[in-house]
Tab-separated table of C-alpha atoms in Angstrom:
chain	number	residue	atom	x	y	z
A	260	MET	CA	0.000	0.000	0.000
A	261	PRO	CA	1.665	3.266	-1.099
A	262	GLY	CA	0.624	5.235	1.995
A	263	LYS	CA	2.442	2.872	4.385
A	264	GLN	CA	6.154	3.328	3.886
A	265	PRO	CA	9.061	1.933	5.912
A	266	SER	CA	10.220	5.522	6.357
A	267	SER	CA	7.454	5.956	8.951
A	268	MET	CA	9.821	4.092	11.263
A	269	LEU	CA	12.202	7.023	10.867
A	270	LEU	CA	9.606	9.303	12.413
A	271	ALA	CA	9.468	7.015	15.428
A	272	LEU	CA	13.223	7.482	15.717
A	273	THR	CA	12.763	11.252	15.704
A	274	ARG	CA	10.322	10.951	18.592
A	275	ARG	CA	12.828	8.900	20.589
A	276	ARG	CA	15.350	11.662	20.105
A	277	ARG	CA	13.101	14.424	21.424
A	278	GLY	CA	15.104	14.326	24.638
A	279	GLU	CA	18.038	15.881	22.818
A	280	ARG	CA	16.021	19.091	22.636
A	281	ALA	CA	16.256	19.547	26.390
A	282	GLY	CA	19.566	21.360	26.053
A	283	ARG	CA	17.964	24.106	23.971
A	284	GLY	CA	14.954	26.200	24.743
A	285	ALA	CA	11.647	25.944	22.942
A	286	GLY	CA	11.790	27.659	19.615
A	287	ALA	CA	15.572	27.949	19.665
A	288	ALA	CA	17.517	28.058	16.445
A	289	PRO	CA	18.312	24.626	14.997
A	290	THR	CA	21.670	23.105	15.840
A	291	GLY	CA	21.848	20.171	13.410
A	292	ARG	CA	24.776	19.470	11.118
A	293	GLY	CA	25.651	22.260	8.764
A	294	MET	CA	22.966	24.606	10.058
A	295	GLU	CA	25.369	27.511	10.415
A	296	ALA	CA	24.452	30.554	8.371
A	297	CYS	CA	26.556	31.143	5.303
A	298	GLY	CA	26.341	33.191	2.155
A	299	GLU	CA	24.525	31.788	-0.845
A	300	SER	CA	24.219	32.760	-4.478
A	301	ALA	CA	21.197	34.436	-5.989
A	302	GLY	CA	20.456	31.237	-7.927
A	303	VAL	CA	20.270	29.140	-4.769
A	304	ARG	CA	18.106	31.784	-3.087
A	305	GLN	CA	15.700	31.678	-6.027
A	306	LEU	CA	15.769	27.891	-5.933
A	307	ARG	CA	14.806	27.904	-2.243
A	308	ALA	CA	11.896	30.217	-2.953
A	309	ALA	CA	10.669	28.203	-5.950
A	310	ALA	CA	10.861	24.947	-3.992
A	311	ALA	CA	8.861	26.494	-1.125
A	312	ASP	CA	6.232	27.713	-3.591
A	313	LEU	CA	6.014	24.180	-4.959
A	314	VAL	CA	5.534	22.828	-1.430
A	315	PHE	CA	2.579	25.115	-0.798
A	316	GLY	CA	1.085	24.579	-4.252
A	317	CYS	CA	1.282	20.792	-4.099
A	318	GLY	CA	0.229	20.785	-0.466
A	319	THR	CA	-2.960	22.603	-1.445
A	320	SER	CA	-3.586	20.100	-4.254
A	321	LEU	CA	-3.080	17.256	-1.785
A	322	GLU	CA	-5.568	18.944	0.590
A	323	LEU	CA	-2.992	19.168	3.357
A	324	PRO	CA	-3.598	21.641	6.205
A	325	PHE	CA	-1.726	24.935	6.031
A	326	GLU	CA	0.236	24.004	9.167
A	327	THR	CA	1.477	20.822	7.469
A	328	CYS	CA	2.603	22.815	4.434
A	329	CYS	CA	4.444	25.246	6.717
A	330	LEU	CA	6.214	22.371	8.452
A	331	ALA	CA	7.178	20.897	5.070
A	332	ALA	CA	8.595	24.239	3.915
A	333	LEU	CA	10.576	24.556	7.140
A	334	ILE	CA	11.957	21.015	6.769
A	335	LEU	CA	12.955	21.880	3.215
A	336	GLN	CA	14.711	25.099	4.223
A	337	ARG	CA	16.571	23.389	7.058
A	338	PHE	CA	17.770	20.689	4.698
A	339	ALA	CA	18.922	23.360	2.249
A	340	CYS	CA	21.189	24.690	5.021
A	341	THR	CA	22.926	21.346	5.517
A	342	CYS	CA	24.283	20.811	2.014
A	343	PRO	CA	24.544	22.395	-1.453
A	344	PHE	CA	20.836	22.564	-2.282
A	345	ASP	CA	21.474	23.031	-5.993
A	346	ALA	CA	23.051	19.558	-6.095
A	347	PHE	CA	19.623	17.933	-5.713
A	348	ASP	CA	16.481	17.616	-7.788
A	349	PRO	CA	14.421	20.459	-6.258
A	350	ASP	CA	10.927	19.152	-6.887
A	351	ILE	CA	11.823	15.721	-5.525
A	352	MET	CA	13.108	17.412	-2.372
A	353	ALA	CA	9.886	19.451	-2.182
A	354	GLY	CA	7.859	16.258	-2.522
A	355	ALA	CA	9.948	14.523	0.122
A	356	SER	CA	9.350	17.349	2.593
A	357	LEU	CA	5.578	17.069	2.037
A	358	PHE	CA	5.766	13.283	2.353
A	359	CYS	CA	7.620	13.612	5.659
A	360	ALA	CA	5.545	16.479	7.100
A	361	GLY	CA	2.291	14.711	6.286
A	362	LYS	CA	3.258	11.721	8.406
A	363	ALA	CA	4.628	13.919	11.197
A	364	THR	CA	1.288	15.759	11.500
A	365	ASP	CA	-0.922	12.679	11.082
A	366	GLU	CA	-1.939	13.803	7.586
A	367	PRO	CA	-0.120	11.131	5.552
A	368	ARG	CA	-0.223	11.063	1.778
A	369	SER	CA	1.126	8.185	-0.301
A	370	ASP	CA	4.337	8.588	-2.267
A	371	LEU	CA	2.312	7.922	-5.434
A	372	ASP	CA	-0.096	10.765	-4.624
A	373	VAL	CA	2.824	13.119	-3.974
A	374	ALA	CA	4.578	12.059	-7.189
A	375	GLY	CA	1.394	12.506	-9.220
A	376	THR	CA	0.850	15.986	-7.788
A	377	LEU	CA	4.432	16.975	-8.576
A	378	TRP	CA	3.990	15.717	-12.121
A	379	ALA	CA	0.773	17.711	-12.558
A	380	ALA	CA	2.473	20.835	-11.176
A	381	LYS	CA	5.323	20.447	-13.643
A	382	ALA	CA	2.894	20.072	-16.540
A	383	ALA	CA	0.991	23.157	-15.398
A	384	SER	CA	4.185	25.222	-15.176
A	385	THR	CA	5.270	24.313	-18.708
A	386	GLY	CA	1.834	24.579	-20.282
A	387	ALA	CA	2.013	20.952	-21.422
A	388	PRO	CA	-1.152	18.815	-21.697
A	389	ALA	CA	-2.211	17.512	-18.301
A	390	THR	CA	-1.418	13.820	-18.797
A	391	PRO	CA	-1.817	11.931	-15.489
A	392	LEU	CA	1.208	10.098	-14.157
A	393	ALA	CA	0.871	6.403	-15.012
A	394	PRO	CA	0.924	4.584	-11.631
A	395	ALA	CA	2.661	1.520	-13.096
A	396	GLY	CA	5.024	3.489	-15.332
A	397	ARG	CA	8.769	3.751	-14.948
A	398	LEU	CA	8.612	7.481	-14.232
A	399	ALA	CA	6.187	6.947	-11.336
A	400	SER	CA	8.390	4.172	-9.962
A	401	TRP	CA	11.484	6.361	-10.202
A	402	MET	CA	9.778	9.359	-8.574
A	403	ARG	CA	8.377	7.283	-5.703
A	404	GLN	CA	11.759	5.765	-4.933
A	405	ALA	CA	13.453	9.152	-5.231
A	406	ILE	CA	10.959	10.733	-2.807
A	407	ARG	CA	11.522	7.997	-0.208
A	408	GLU	CA	15.300	8.231	-0.529
A	409	ALA	CA	15.159	12.030	-0.307
A	410	GLU	CA	13.054	11.824	2.853
A	411	LEU	CA	15.670	9.610	4.467
A	412	ARG	CA	18.426	12.016	3.414
A	413	MET	CA	16.507	14.963	4.835
A	414	LEU	CA	15.927	13.289	8.185
A	415	ARG	CA	19.521	12.120	8.415
A	416	ASP	CA	21.024	15.505	7.556
A	417	CYS	CA	18.695	17.259	10.004
A	418	GLY	CA	19.801	14.882	12.762
A	419	PHE	CA	16.393	13.123	12.868
A	420	LEU	CA	15.057	16.147	14.759
A	421	LEU	CA	11.913	17.465	13.118
A	422	PRO	CA	10.691	20.879	14.263
A	423	GLU	CA	7.517	20.755	16.311
A	424	GLY	CA	5.228	22.982	18.345
A	425	PRO	CA	6.876	26.317	19.183
A	426	GLU	CA	9.725	25.515	16.789
A	427	VAL	CA	7.345	26.038	13.856
A	428	PRO	CA	6.388	29.682	13.117
A	429	SER	CA	2.888	28.695	11.969
A	430	THR	CA	2.190	27.518	15.526
A	431	LEU	CA	3.192	30.842	17.072
A	432	VAL	CA	1.593	33.275	14.613
A	433	PRO	CA	-2.079	32.515	15.524
A	434	LEU	CA	-1.265	32.752	19.230
A	435	LEU	CA	0.460	36.107	18.799
A	436	LEU	CA	-2.359	37.460	16.636
A	437	GLN	CA	-4.852	36.480	19.323
A	438	ALA	CA	-2.762	38.194	21.972
A	439	LEU	CA	-2.529	41.323	19.803
A	440	GLY	CA	-6.276	41.381	19.287
A	441	ALA	CA	-5.881	41.132	15.511
A	442	ASP	CA	-8.842	40.910	13.153
A	443	GLY	CA	-9.421	38.585	10.215
A	444	GLU	CA	-7.933	40.976	7.662
A	445	LEU	CA	-4.556	41.068	9.390
A	446	ALA	CA	-4.651	37.277	9.825
A	447	ARG	CA	-5.152	36.797	6.069
A	448	HIS	CA	-2.215	39.047	5.257
A	449	CYS	CA	-0.086	37.271	7.853
A	450	THR	CA	-0.768	33.970	6.073
A	451	VAL	CA	0.741	35.398	2.884
A	452	ALA	CA	3.592	36.946	4.861
A	453	LEU	CA	4.339	33.635	6.577
A	454	ARG	CA	4.683	31.963	3.196
A	455	ALA	CA	7.138	34.694	2.220
A	456	VAL	CA	9.125	34.066	5.415
A	457	LEU	CA	9.260	30.327	4.715
A	458	ARG	CA	10.750	30.977	1.262
A	459	THR	CA	13.958	32.253	2.894
A	460	ARG	CA	17.044	30.757	4.510
A	461	GLU	CA	16.433	32.881	7.594
A	462	ALA	CA	13.331	30.807	8.365
A	463	ALA	CA	15.682	27.897	9.091
A	464	THR	CA	18.619	29.712	10.669
A	465	MET	CA	16.698	32.016	13.013
A	466	PRO	CA	14.435	31.045	15.941
A	467	ALA	CA	10.771	30.445	15.213
A	468	ALA	CA	9.780	33.375	17.439
A	469	ALA	CA	11.807	35.738	15.249
A	470	ALA	CA	10.176	34.315	12.122
A	471	ALA	CA	6.697	34.650	13.655
A	472	CYS	CA	7.300	38.282	14.646
A	473	ALA	CA	8.587	39.025	11.146
A	474	ALA	CA	5.521	37.416	9.555
A	475	ILE	CA	3.139	39.498	11.669
A	476	SER	CA	5.077	42.699	11.012
A	477	LEU	CA	5.136	42.040	7.273
A	478	GLY	CA	1.436	41.172	7.296
A	479	ALA	CA	0.697	44.480	9.016
A	480	GLU	CA	2.737	46.292	6.368
A	481	MET	CA	0.803	44.574	3.591
A	482	ALA	CA	-2.514	45.478	5.223
A	483	GLY	CA	-1.396	49.046	5.917
A	484	LEU	CA	-2.327	48.616	9.569
A	485	CYS	CA	-0.802	49.670	12.860
A	486	LEU	CA	-0.217	46.819	15.248
A	487	PRO	CA	-2.749	47.012	18.119
A	488	ILE	CA	-0.010	46.725	20.740
A	489	GLY	CA	3.380	48.387	20.579
A	490	ALA	CA	2.463	51.051	18.025
A	491	GLY	CA	3.751	53.728	20.387
A	492	SER	CA	2.229	57.000	21.522
A	493	SER	CA	2.948	58.564	18.131
A	494	GLY	CA	0.981	55.880	16.350
A	495	GLU	CA	4.014	54.778	14.362
A	496	PRO	CA	2.863	52.439	11.537
A	497	ALA	CA	3.844	48.795	11.364
A	498	SER	CA	6.041	49.421	8.346
A	499	SER	CA	8.738	51.033	10.459
A	500	SER	CA	12.231	49.624	10.158
A	501	ASP	CA	12.165	47.963	13.556
A	502	GLY	CA	9.404	45.573	12.417
A	503	GLY	CA	6.341	47.390	13.629
A	504	GLY	CA	7.242	48.580	17.110
A	505	ALA	CA	9.917	47.034	19.287
A	506	SER	CA	7.792	46.770	22.437
A	507	TRP	CA	5.555	43.857	21.419
A	508	ALA	CA	8.181	42.100	19.287
A	509	GLY	CA	10.780	42.477	22.017
A	510	ALA	CA	8.424	40.940	24.535
A	511	VAL	CA	7.976	37.915	22.275
A	512	HIS	CA	11.589	37.623	21.146
A	513	PRO	CA	14.117	39.852	22.917
A	514	ASN	CA	16.663	39.643	20.094
A	515	THR	CA	14.963	42.142	17.793
A	516	ALA	CA	17.955	42.079	15.434
A	517	GLU	CA	17.053	38.511	14.470
A	518	SER	CA	13.432	39.478	13.849
A	519	ALA	CA	14.590	42.406	11.716
A	520	ALA	CA	16.868	40.114	9.678
A	521	VAL	CA	14.012	37.720	8.939
A	522	LEU	CA	11.711	40.626	8.090
A	523	LYS	CA	14.238	42.053	5.635
A	524	ALA	CA	14.689	38.687	3.909
A	525	ALA	CA	10.919	38.150	3.741
A	526	ARG	CA	10.398	41.561	2.152
A	527	CYS	CA	12.941	40.722	-0.546
A	528	SER	CA	11.368	37.295	-1.054
A	529	LEU	CA	7.923	38.823	-1.405
A	530	GLU	CA	9.178	41.312	-4.004
A	531	GLU	CA	11.018	38.613	-5.959
A	532	GLY	CA	7.969	36.369	-5.847
A	533	ALA	CA	5.723	39.116	-7.199
A	534	ALA	CA	8.162	39.770	-10.047
A	535	GLY	CA	8.747	36.079	-10.821
A	536	ALA	CA	7.481	34.493	-14.003
A	537	GLY	CA	6.020	31.404	-12.348
A	538	ALA	CA	5.933	29.533	-9.078
A	539	TRP	CA	7.528	26.339	-10.387
A	540	GLU	CA	9.998	27.551	-13.002
A	541	TRP	CA	13.416	26.514	-11.734
A	542	PRO	CA	16.297	28.940	-12.351
A	543	GLU	CA	18.285	28.006	-15.440
A	544	GLY	CA	20.880	25.311	-14.868
A	545	THR	CA	19.880	24.421	-11.314
A	546	LEU	CA	18.639	20.871	-11.942
A	547	PRO	CA	21.601	18.497	-11.520
A	548	GLU	CA	22.694	16.765	-14.716
A	549	GLU	CA	22.412	13.266	-13.242
A	550	ALA	CA	18.861	13.885	-11.981
A	551	ARG	CA	17.900	15.415	-15.319
A	552	ALA	CA	19.253	12.375	-17.180
A	553	GLN	CA	17.481	9.893	-14.897
A	554	ARG	CA	14.189	11.718	-15.166
A	555	ARG	CA	14.430	12.083	-18.943
A	556	GLN	CA	15.251	8.392	-19.326
A	557	ALA	CA	12.167	7.457	-17.293
A	558	GLU	CA	10.018	9.906	-19.267
A	559	LEU	CA	11.192	8.475	-22.599
A	560	ALA	CA	10.517	4.932	-21.394
A	561	ASP	CA	6.954	5.904	-20.421
A	562	GLU	CA	6.418	7.698	-23.741
A	563	ALA	CA	7.586	4.612	-25.640
A	564	GLU	CA	5.226	2.397	-23.630
A	565	LEU	CA	2.323	4.767	-24.249
A	566	LYS	CA	3.003	4.755	-28.005
A	567	GLU	CA	3.221	0.966	-27.997
A	568	GLU	CA	-0.074	0.706	-26.112
A	569	ALA	CA	-1.720	3.171	-28.521
A	570	ALA	CA	-0.486	1.186	-31.538
A	571	PHE	CA	-1.708	-2.065	-29.999
A	572	GLU	CA	-5.120	-0.559	-29.258
A	573	GLN	CA	-5.320	0.779	-32.801
A	574	SER	CA	-4.539	-2.654	-34.214
A	575	LEU	CA	-7.265	-4.202	-32.056
A	576	ASN	CA	-9.754	-1.615	-33.265
A	577	SER	CA	-8.718	-2.299	-36.857
A	578	GLU	CA	-9.172	-6.054	-36.404
A	579	ALA	CA	-12.586	-5.489	-34.858
A	580	THR	CA	-13.573	-3.289	-37.768
A	581	ASP	CA	-12.352	-5.912	-40.237
A	582	ALA	CA	-14.277	-8.649	-38.427
A	583	ALA	CA	-17.433	-6.550	-38.509
A	584	GLY	CA	-16.931	-5.909	-42.204
A	585	ALA	CA	-16.389	-9.598	-42.928
A	586	GLY	CA	-19.587	-10.485	-41.103
A	587	ALA	CA	-21.513	-7.969	-43.149
A	588	GLY	CA	-19.977	-9.385	-46.343
A	589	ASN	CA	-21.149	-12.906	-45.536
A	590	ALA	CA	-24.677	-11.707	-44.893
A	591	MET	CA	-24.970	-9.633	-48.051
A	592	ALA	CA	-22.994	-9.799	-51.280
A	593	PRO	CA	-21.147	-6.628	-52.174
A	594	ALA	CA	-22.605	-4.302	-54.742
A	595	PRO	CA	-20.892	-4.341	-58.166
A	596	ALA	CA	-19.341	-0.914	-57.666
A	597	ALA	CA	-17.975	-1.946	-54.267
A	598	ALA	CA	-16.626	-5.189	-55.752
A	599	ALA	CA	-14.870	-3.165	-58.440
A	600	ARG	CA	-13.310	-0.885	-55.819
A	601	SER	CA	-12.175	-3.941	-53.873
A	602	ALA	CA	-10.578	-5.457	-56.948
A	603	ALA	CA	-8.808	-2.197	-57.709
A	604	ALA	CA	-7.603	-1.670	-54.114
A	605	PRO	CA	-4.009	-2.567	-53.298
A	606	PRO	CA	-3.473	-5.879	-51.480
A	607	GLY	CA	-3.669	-5.407	-47.719
A	608	SER	CA	-5.703	-2.196	-47.827
A	609	LEU	CA	-8.788	-1.808	-45.670
A	610	ASN	CA	-11.045	-1.960	-48.737
A	611	ALA	CA	-9.456	-5.188	-49.970
A	612	LYS	CA	-9.698	-6.753	-46.494
A	613	ARG	CA	-13.307	-5.777	-46.147
A	614	TRP	CA	-14.564	-7.032	-49.495
A	615	GLY	CA	-11.949	-9.637	-50.457
């Protein structure tokens, strides 16, 4: 059964290692291998953002809760901090993060469902005809195996420590909005802002509280609203450089410099996303050559099988038509004109077969 994968045992291992979190406070910055902040090229930054967009797009198609999509995006961004992200197939890594987050939040989706959604998203981004992924095809088999292997790689490189509870910004944002007395309009803008935050490296390298404060501040900017608490006696708007008033943000996360860093990155991500051509168009040259070759080989194999099946079906239809024509010929002799056409038709033609 596709939904039951051996990798679910890996999630049990992550639960056994929860005790390792005791040394760090709730919501602290991750300390797994390679999680140190480092500079990255513009291409990798765009790749992160595109992969996060794919996570949210496919997560919506899979009918996953928004919180599950946020966890998947965070898992993806943390993995991208542990290794050269542009050395991997980005949509497979996006699918693996959804596959893993779904099981972690008790919203599991099968690897086949995830692969099919990725395939549909790729077709939509290229404008190609929406041909469903053949479940028994070689491409589906390759994608399912690649997603499972990528999930294992993600868990291993993140030290088998999945973020949970206060370590996920989407858990903190609703609580902070409630404490601030926010209305539905600000909450809707904060949802968009949170997606912008989760497109950035800072979402993985900074504490969740900093990311949550940045998302609320950016949401207030987008809505053109003053935050209900911490606006100051002068009524300073939320779009101020300190992230919308230091008093409330400082109470949530004392290190306001971290919140400001996340806010700055999210602003840039939001601007780049608005100017981008499409959510799932990977930057040129980012897909590794080996992954591209493997995928293309599987695609060609499926195309060849589809052509063979179409030719076989056409031959069956032709034989059925011939059989029907032969039956009609036995019941009624052909008219003279039809007999003449049959005699004049080349051997092997449909007319000769029908009336011969």
